[in-house]
Coordinates of C-alpha atoms and ligand atoms in Angstrom, one line a residue:
M1 CA -68.6 82.7 93.5
D2 CA -66.9 79.7 96.0
Y3 CA -68.5 77.1 95.4
T4 CA -66.6 74.6 98.2
N5 CA -69.0 77.4 101.6
K6 CA -71.4 75.4 102.3
N7 CA -72.5 77.5 105.6
F8 CA -75.9 78.5 104.3
P9 CA -78.4 80.6 105.7
I10 CA -80.1 78.6 107.9
L11 CA -83.6 77.9 107.3
K12 CA -86.7 79.2 108.0
N13 CA -89.6 77.2 107.1
T14 CA -89.2 73.5 107.6
R15 CA -92.8 72.8 106.3
L16 CA -92.0 70.8 103.3
L17 CA -89.1 68.9 106.2
D18 CA -91.6 68.4 108.7
A19 CA -94.0 67.0 106.9
A20 CA -91.7 64.7 104.8
L21 CA -91.0 63.3 108.2
G22 CA -94.0 62.6 109.5
R23 CA -93.7 66.0 112.4
N24 CA -96.7 67.9 112.9
V25 CA -96.5 71.6 111.2
D26 CA -98.1 74.8 111.3
K27 CA -100.4 74.6 107.9
V28 CA -99.6 71.7 104.8
P29 CA -96.8 72.8 103.0
V30 CA -97.4 73.6 99.1
W31 CA -94.6 73.8 96.4
V32 CA -95.7 72.5 92.8
M33 CA -93.5 70.5 90.4
R34 CA -92.5 72.6 87.2
Q35 CA -93.1 76.4 89.3
A36 CA -90.8 77.5 87.3
G37 CA -91.1 77.3 84.1
R38 CA -92.8 78.3 81.1
Y39 CA -96.0 79.6 82.2
L40 CA -93.7 82.3 83.7
P41 CA -93.2 85.2 81.7
E42 CA -89.9 86.1 83.5
F43 CA -89.2 82.3 82.7
Q44 CA -89.6 83.4 79.2
E45 CA -87.4 85.8 79.1
V46 CA -84.9 84.4 80.2
R47 CA -85.3 81.6 77.9
A48 CA -85.8 83.7 75.1
K49 CA -81.7 85.1 75.4
H50 CA -80.0 81.3 76.2
D51 CA -80.9 78.5 75.5
F52 CA -82.2 75.0 77.7
F53 CA -79.4 73.3 78.8
N54 CA -77.5 76.4 78.5
V55 CA -79.8 77.8 81.9
C56 CA -79.4 74.5 83.1
R57 CA -75.2 74.6 82.8
T58 CA -74.6 78.2 84.1
P59 CA -75.3 78.4 87.6
E60 CA -76.6 82.0 87.9
L61 CA -79.1 81.6 85.1
A62 CA -80.0 78.2 86.9
C63 CA -80.4 79.3 90.8
E64 CA -82.7 83.0 88.7
V65 CA -84.9 80.8 87.0
T66 CA -84.6 79.4 90.4
L67 CA -85.8 81.7 92.1
Q68 CA -88.5 83.1 89.6
P69 CA -91.7 81.7 91.2
L70 CA -90.9 82.4 94.8
R71 CA -90.3 86.2 94.0
R72 CA -94.2 85.9 92.7
Y73 CA -95.9 83.4 95.1
D74 CA -95.5 84.2 98.7
H75 CA -96.8 80.3 100.1
L76 CA -94.8 78.5 98.8
D77 CA -93.1 76.6 101.4
A78 CA -90.3 74.5 98.9
S79 CA -88.1 75.2 95.5
I80 CA -86.2 72.8 93.4
I81 CA -83.7 73.2 90.8
F82 CA -83.6 74.6 87.9
S83 CA -82.5 71.3 85.7
D84 CA -83.7 68.3 83.6
I85 CA -83.6 64.3 84.0
L86 CA -81.9 64.6 80.9
V87 CA -78.8 65.3 81.8
I88 CA -77.5 62.7 82.3
P89 CA -77.8 60.9 79.7
Q90 CA -75.5 63.6 78.2
A91 CA -73.3 63.2 80.7
L92 CA -72.8 59.9 79.5
G93 CA -72.5 60.9 76.1
M94 CA -75.3 62.0 74.4
I95 CA -76.0 65.1 72.3
V96 CA -79.5 65.9 73.9
E97 CA -81.2 69.2 72.3
M98 CA -84.5 70.9 73.4
H99 CA -86.6 71.8 69.9
P100 CA -89.1 74.6 71.3
G101 CA -93.0 72.7 71.1
K102 CA -91.3 69.2 70.6
G103 CA -89.5 68.5 73.3
P104 CA -86.3 66.6 73.8
V105 CA -84.2 65.1 70.9
F106 CA -81.7 62.4 71.1
P107 CA -80.1 62.7 66.9
K108 CA -78.5 60.0 67.9
P109 CA -80.7 57.1 70.1
L110 CA -79.5 54.3 71.5
V111 CA -80.4 51.6 68.6
H112 CA -78.5 48.5 70.0
P113 CA -77.1 46.8 74.0
S114 CA -74.1 46.8 72.1
E115 CA -73.7 50.4 71.7
I116 CA -74.4 50.4 75.9
D117 CA -70.5 49.5 76.0
Q118 CA -69.8 53.0 74.6
L119 CA -71.6 55.4 78.0
Q120 CA -69.0 57.3 79.8
E121 CA -69.9 55.7 83.1
D122 CA -66.7 57.1 83.8
G123 CA -65.7 61.2 85.4
A124 CA -70.3 61.1 84.7
V125 CA -70.5 62.9 88.0
S126 CA -68.1 64.7 87.8
R127 CA -69.5 66.9 84.1
L128 CA -72.6 67.4 86.5
T129 CA -70.5 69.9 88.5
Y130 CA -72.4 72.6 87.2
V131 CA -75.4 71.6 89.2
G132 CA -73.9 70.6 92.8
Q133 CA -73.1 75.0 91.7
A134 CA -76.2 75.8 91.3
I135 CA -77.6 74.1 93.7
T136 CA -74.3 75.8 96.0
L137 CA -74.8 79.1 94.0
T138 CA -79.2 79.3 95.0
R139 CA -79.1 77.5 99.0
H140 CA -77.1 81.4 100.0
K141 CA -79.5 83.2 97.8
I142 CA -82.4 81.2 98.9
E143 CA -81.2 83.2 102.3
G144 CA -83.1 80.2 104.1
K145 CA -86.9 81.1 103.1
V146 CA -87.5 78.0 101.7
P147 CA -86.2 74.3 101.4
L148 CA -84.1 73.2 97.9
I149 CA -84.7 70.3 96.5
G150 CA -82.4 68.4 94.3
F151 CA -83.7 66.1 91.7
T152 CA -83.2 62.8 88.6
G153 CA -85.2 61.4 86.6
A154 CA -85.9 57.0 87.3
P155 CA -83.7 54.3 85.5
F156 CA -86.4 53.0 83.5
T157 CA -87.3 56.2 82.3
L158 CA -84.4 58.1 81.2
M159 CA -83.3 54.6 80.2
G160 CA -87.0 54.8 78.2
Y161 CA -85.0 58.6 76.0
M162 CA -82.6 57.1 75.8
I163 CA -83.9 54.0 73.2
E164 CA -86.7 56.6 72.0
G165 CA -84.6 58.7 71.2
G166 CA -87.2 62.3 72.7
G167 CA -90.6 61.5 74.1
S168 CA -92.6 59.1 72.6
Q169 CA -96.5 58.0 73.7
T170 CA -95.9 54.6 73.1
M171 CA -91.6 53.6 73.9
S172 CA -92.9 51.1 71.1
K173 CA -89.0 50.9 70.9
T174 CA -88.2 50.4 75.1
K175 CA -90.5 47.5 75.3
E176 CA -88.8 45.8 71.8
W177 CA -85.6 46.1 73.9
L178 CA -87.3 44.7 76.9
E179 CA -88.5 41.1 75.3
K180 CA -85.8 41.0 72.8
Y181 CA -82.7 42.1 75.1
P182 CA -83.9 41.3 78.2
K183 CA -80.3 41.0 79.8
D184 CA -78.5 44.1 78.5
I185 CA -81.8 45.8 80.0
H186 CA -80.8 45.4 83.3
R187 CA -77.7 45.7 82.7
L188 CA -78.5 49.0 81.6
L189 CA -80.6 49.9 84.5
S190 CA -78.1 49.0 86.1
L191 CA -75.4 52.1 85.5
L192 CA -78.2 53.9 85.1
T193 CA -78.6 53.1 88.8
R194 CA -74.7 53.8 89.6
V195 CA -74.8 56.7 87.8
I196 CA -77.9 57.9 89.5
I197 CA -76.7 57.4 93.6
D198 CA -73.7 59.0 93.1
Y199 CA -75.4 61.6 91.3
L200 CA -77.6 62.2 94.7
V201 CA -74.9 61.9 96.7
M202 CA -73.4 65.4 95.3
Q203 CA -76.3 67.3 94.9
V204 CA -76.6 66.8 98.4
E205 CA -72.4 67.4 99.2
S206 CA -73.6 70.5 97.7
G207 CA -76.8 71.3 99.5
A208 CA -79.5 70.0 98.5
Q209 CA -82.3 69.5 101.2
L210 CA -85.5 66.2 100.3
L211 CA -84.1 64.5 97.0
Q212 CA -87.0 63.7 94.6
V213 CA -86.9 61.0 92.2
F214 CA -88.6 61.0 88.8
E215 CA -90.5 58.2 87.6
S216 CA -91.8 59.4 84.5
S217 CA -92.8 56.4 82.3
A218 CA -94.7 54.7 84.6
D219 CA -97.4 54.9 82.9
H220 CA -96.0 52.7 80.6
L221 CA -95.5 49.6 82.8
T222 CA -97.5 46.6 83.5
R223 CA -98.4 46.5 87.4
E224 CA -95.8 43.0 87.1
Q225 CA -93.1 45.0 84.9
F226 CA -92.5 48.3 87.7
S227 CA -92.6 45.6 89.7
E228 CA -89.6 43.6 88.2
I229 CA -87.6 46.8 85.6
S230 CA -88.8 50.1 87.6
A231 CA -88.8 48.8 91.3
P232 CA -86.3 47.5 92.7
Y233 CA -83.5 49.6 91.3
L234 CA -85.7 52.8 93.1
K235 CA -85.2 51.5 95.9
D236 CA -80.8 50.2 95.0
I237 CA -81.4 54.2 95.0
K238 CA -83.0 54.8 97.7
S239 CA -80.4 52.4 100.7
G240 CA -77.4 53.2 97.7
V241 CA -78.2 57.5 98.4
E242 CA -78.3 56.2 102.7
K243 CA -75.3 54.2 102.1
K244 CA -72.5 56.4 100.9
L245 CA -74.2 59.5 102.6
K246 CA -73.1 57.7 106.4
E247 CA -69.8 56.8 104.9
K248 CA -69.9 60.8 104.4
Q249 CA -70.1 61.5 107.4
L250 CA -73.2 63.7 106.0
E251 CA -77.3 64.4 107.1
Q252 CA -79.5 61.7 105.6
V253 CA -82.4 63.7 103.4
P254 CA -85.7 62.3 103.1
M255 CA -86.3 60.9 99.3
T256 CA -89.3 61.6 97.3
V257 CA -90.4 59.1 94.1
F258 CA -93.1 59.8 92.3
A259 CA -93.8 56.8 90.1
K260 CA -96.8 59.0 87.7
G261 CA -98.6 56.7 85.9
G262 CA -98.4 53.7 89.9
G263 CA -100.7 53.5 91.3
H264 CA -101.4 50.2 90.6
S265 CA -98.0 49.7 92.2
L266 CA -98.3 51.5 95.8
D267 CA -98.3 49.1 97.9
I268 CA -94.3 48.2 96.4
Q269 CA -93.8 51.8 96.0
A270 CA -94.5 51.5 100.6
K271 CA -91.2 48.7 100.4
M272 CA -88.9 51.2 98.8
G273 CA -88.0 52.8 101.5
Y274 CA -89.3 56.0 100.5
E275 CA -90.3 59.1 103.7
T276 CA -92.7 60.5 101.0
I277 CA -94.9 58.7 97.5
G278 CA -95.7 61.2 95.6
L279 CA -99.6 60.4 93.2
D280 CA -100.4 62.0 90.3
W281 CA -104.5 62.5 89.6
T282 CA -105.9 59.5 89.5
V283 CA -105.2 58.2 92.4
D284 CA -108.0 58.2 95.3
P285 CA -106.2 60.0 98.2
V286 CA -108.2 58.1 100.9
E287 CA -107.1 54.2 98.7
A288 CA -104.0 56.2 98.8
R289 CA -103.5 56.6 102.2
K290 CA -105.0 52.7 103.3
I291 CA -102.3 51.1 101.3
V292 CA -99.5 53.1 102.4
G293 CA -100.6 53.1 105.7
E294 CA -99.4 56.3 108.1
N295 CA -96.5 55.9 108.0
I296 CA -95.5 57.2 104.1
T297 CA -95.9 61.1 103.9
L298 CA -98.3 61.0 100.0
Q299 CA -97.5 63.9 98.1
G300 CA -100.0 65.3 95.2
N301 CA -102.2 65.8 93.4
L302 CA -104.6 68.4 92.3
D303 CA -105.3 67.5 88.1
P304 CA -102.7 70.2 86.2
Q305 CA -105.8 71.0 83.3
D306 CA -108.2 72.0 87.0
L307 CA -106.0 75.4 86.9
Y308 CA -107.4 76.2 83.9
K309 CA -110.7 76.8 85.4
T310 CA -111.2 79.2 87.0
P311 CA -110.0 80.4 90.8
D312 CA -113.2 79.7 93.0
E313 CA -113.3 76.6 91.3
I314 CA -109.3 75.7 92.0
R315 CA -109.3 77.0 95.4
N316 CA -112.7 74.6 96.3
L317 CA -111.5 71.7 94.7
T318 CA -108.2 72.2 96.3
V319 CA -109.9 72.2 100.0
D320 CA -111.2 69.3 99.1
M321 CA -108.7 67.1 99.0
V322 CA -105.8 68.8 101.7
K323 CA -109.3 67.4 102.9
K324 CA -108.9 64.4 102.6
F325 CA -105.0 63.8 102.6
G326 CA -106.0 65.8 106.7
K327 CA -102.5 67.8 107.8
H328 CA -100.7 65.1 108.7
R329 CA -97.8 63.6 106.4
Y330 CA -99.4 65.5 103.3
I331 CA -97.6 67.4 100.8
A332 CA -100.0 69.2 98.1
N333 CA -98.9 69.7 95.1
L334 CA -100.4 69.2 91.6
G335 CA -99.9 65.4 90.0
H336 CA -97.7 66.0 87.3
G337 CA -96.0 69.2 86.3
I338 CA -97.6 72.4 85.2
T339 CA -98.1 73.2 81.6
P340 CA -97.1 76.7 80.1
Q341 CA -100.4 77.9 79.2
T342 CA -102.0 78.4 82.9
P343 CA -103.3 81.6 83.7
L344 CA -100.9 83.2 86.7
E345 CA -103.3 83.9 89.0
S346 CA -104.2 80.0 89.2
M347 CA -101.5 79.9 90.4
T348 CA -101.9 82.1 93.5
A349 CA -105.1 80.1 94.2
F350 CA -103.9 77.2 95.2
T351 CA -101.3 77.9 96.3
E352 CA -103.6 80.1 99.2
A353 CA -106.5 78.0 99.1
V354 CA -104.1 74.4 100.1
H355 CA -102.6 77.0 103.5
E356 CA -105.8 77.9 104.6
A357 CA -107.6 74.6 103.9
L358 CA -107.1 73.3 106.9
Ligands
CP3_1 O1 -89.7 71.6 88.6 C1 -89.0 72.2 88.4 O2 -89.2 73.6 88.3 C2 -87.3 72.6 88.1 C3 -87.2 71.8 86.6 C4 -87.5 70.9 85.8 C5 -87.4 71.1 84.3 N1 -88.0 69.1 84.2 C6 -87.2 71.9 83.1 C7 -88.5 71.6 81.9 C8 -88.0 69.6 86.4 C9 -87.8 68.5 87.5 C10 -88.0 68.4 84.8 C11 -88.2 67.1 85.3 C12 -88.5 66.8 83.7 N2 -87.9 67.0 83.1 C13 -88.6 64.9 84.5 C14 -89.7 64.6 84.7 C15 -90.6 65.5 85.4 C16 -91.9 65.7 84.5 O3 -92.7 66.6 83.7 O4 -92.7 64.1 84.1 C17 -88.1 64.8 82.5 C18 -90.1 63.5 82.3 C19 -88.4 65.8 81.8 C20 -87.1 65.8 80.6 C21 -88.0 66.4 79.4 N3 -87.5 68.6 79.8 C22 -89.8 67.0 78.3 C23 -90.5 65.9 78.6 C24 -89.7 68.0 78.1 C25 -90.7 69.1 77.4 C26 -92.0 68.6 77.9 C27 -92.2 70.1 78.8 O5 -92.8 69.8 79.6 O6 -92.0 70.6 78.1 C28 -88.4 68.7 78.6 C29 -88.6 70.1 78.4 C30 -88.3 71.3 80.2 N4 -87.3 71.2 81.9 C31 -88.8 72.2 80.9 C32 -88.9 72.8 81.6 C33 -89.3 74.2 82.2 C34 -89.1 73.3 79.3 C35 -88.5 73.4 78.0 C36 -87.8 74.8 77.7 O7 -88.3 75.8 78.0 O8 -88.6 75.0 76.3

């Protein structure tokens, strides 16, 4: 595969990008967070043979898994490159393992701020070239059927995993750092922000057509904490990516911020410059629209647990949701990632109902 060939097939389905940019759409676009994931038997087959991060690191496998949900579900209007937010800590020199049934594990998490200096910022993005290659390969293989989304974890969420050493219910170690080492926290968040900006620009150079930034741990933050340790960096990421794309004479791409549990800070999020704000299922669509105004696209937000209901119930809930958001500046999605035991037919019910709702 020649990864320098960026002559991609022309995009045939522009709904996602149109909605993100506030243009009219014929139907509400729909995709699902974690749509390439464990609920798909064909994904499980790949995972039975390959370690999680090996799938991420092998462009052919990452591409194959990215395309799987599109083969099964005709109504999907986007694909998201198969990878993980934790490839950034890996590129900084940390070890991250994916333990089945447990999730990500860092055998040696950060235990003291002095260890920030040991993170290898230089060359970090070049160690993520495989993500760019997976994106380029997928753009060719997808044949312009739908756009390809690139993504990253946001600085606070990544920092949390690096300090906790994995997922955490309480984030007590991270909160201890916030109290004890406020200066070092900002040094680490700034380092992550610099790497993230270059990483996202590399993804666009490789063919990503929209970028989503996951602040998945925002549910641990108060509004005040969000405005101090999350929002400034999210804002810098948006303006930093725009600036670098301009310098490199690359086309701008719309960007989405998804701060799970950040419903208390939608007004702050609306000022960060992103074209789209993702909502979790706790946020009311009508209230959200009032807060963010008319010039931002909203994405979301069916409760992933609703996909355990019957197809008829799913259809009804989905139609209600789409009607509340309306057709203008709206991208349908779940309020968080699809869960592993979700029945396959639930995705059919959800995606079809979005297209039939309005
Ligand atoms: O959305 C997609 O289809 C693209 C792929 C994608 C994955 N992870 C694959 C994955 C994306 C966008 C992510 C992002 C991600 N990774 C986030 C942000 C989104 C969110 O869910 O809040 C976070 C917090 C992570 C870190 C991570 N990776 C955790 C906490 C876990 C374990 C929990 C879980 O759902 O299993 C993972 C593992 C992971 N990432 C899997 C997949 C398909 C399952 C692992 C496996 O196959 O064994």
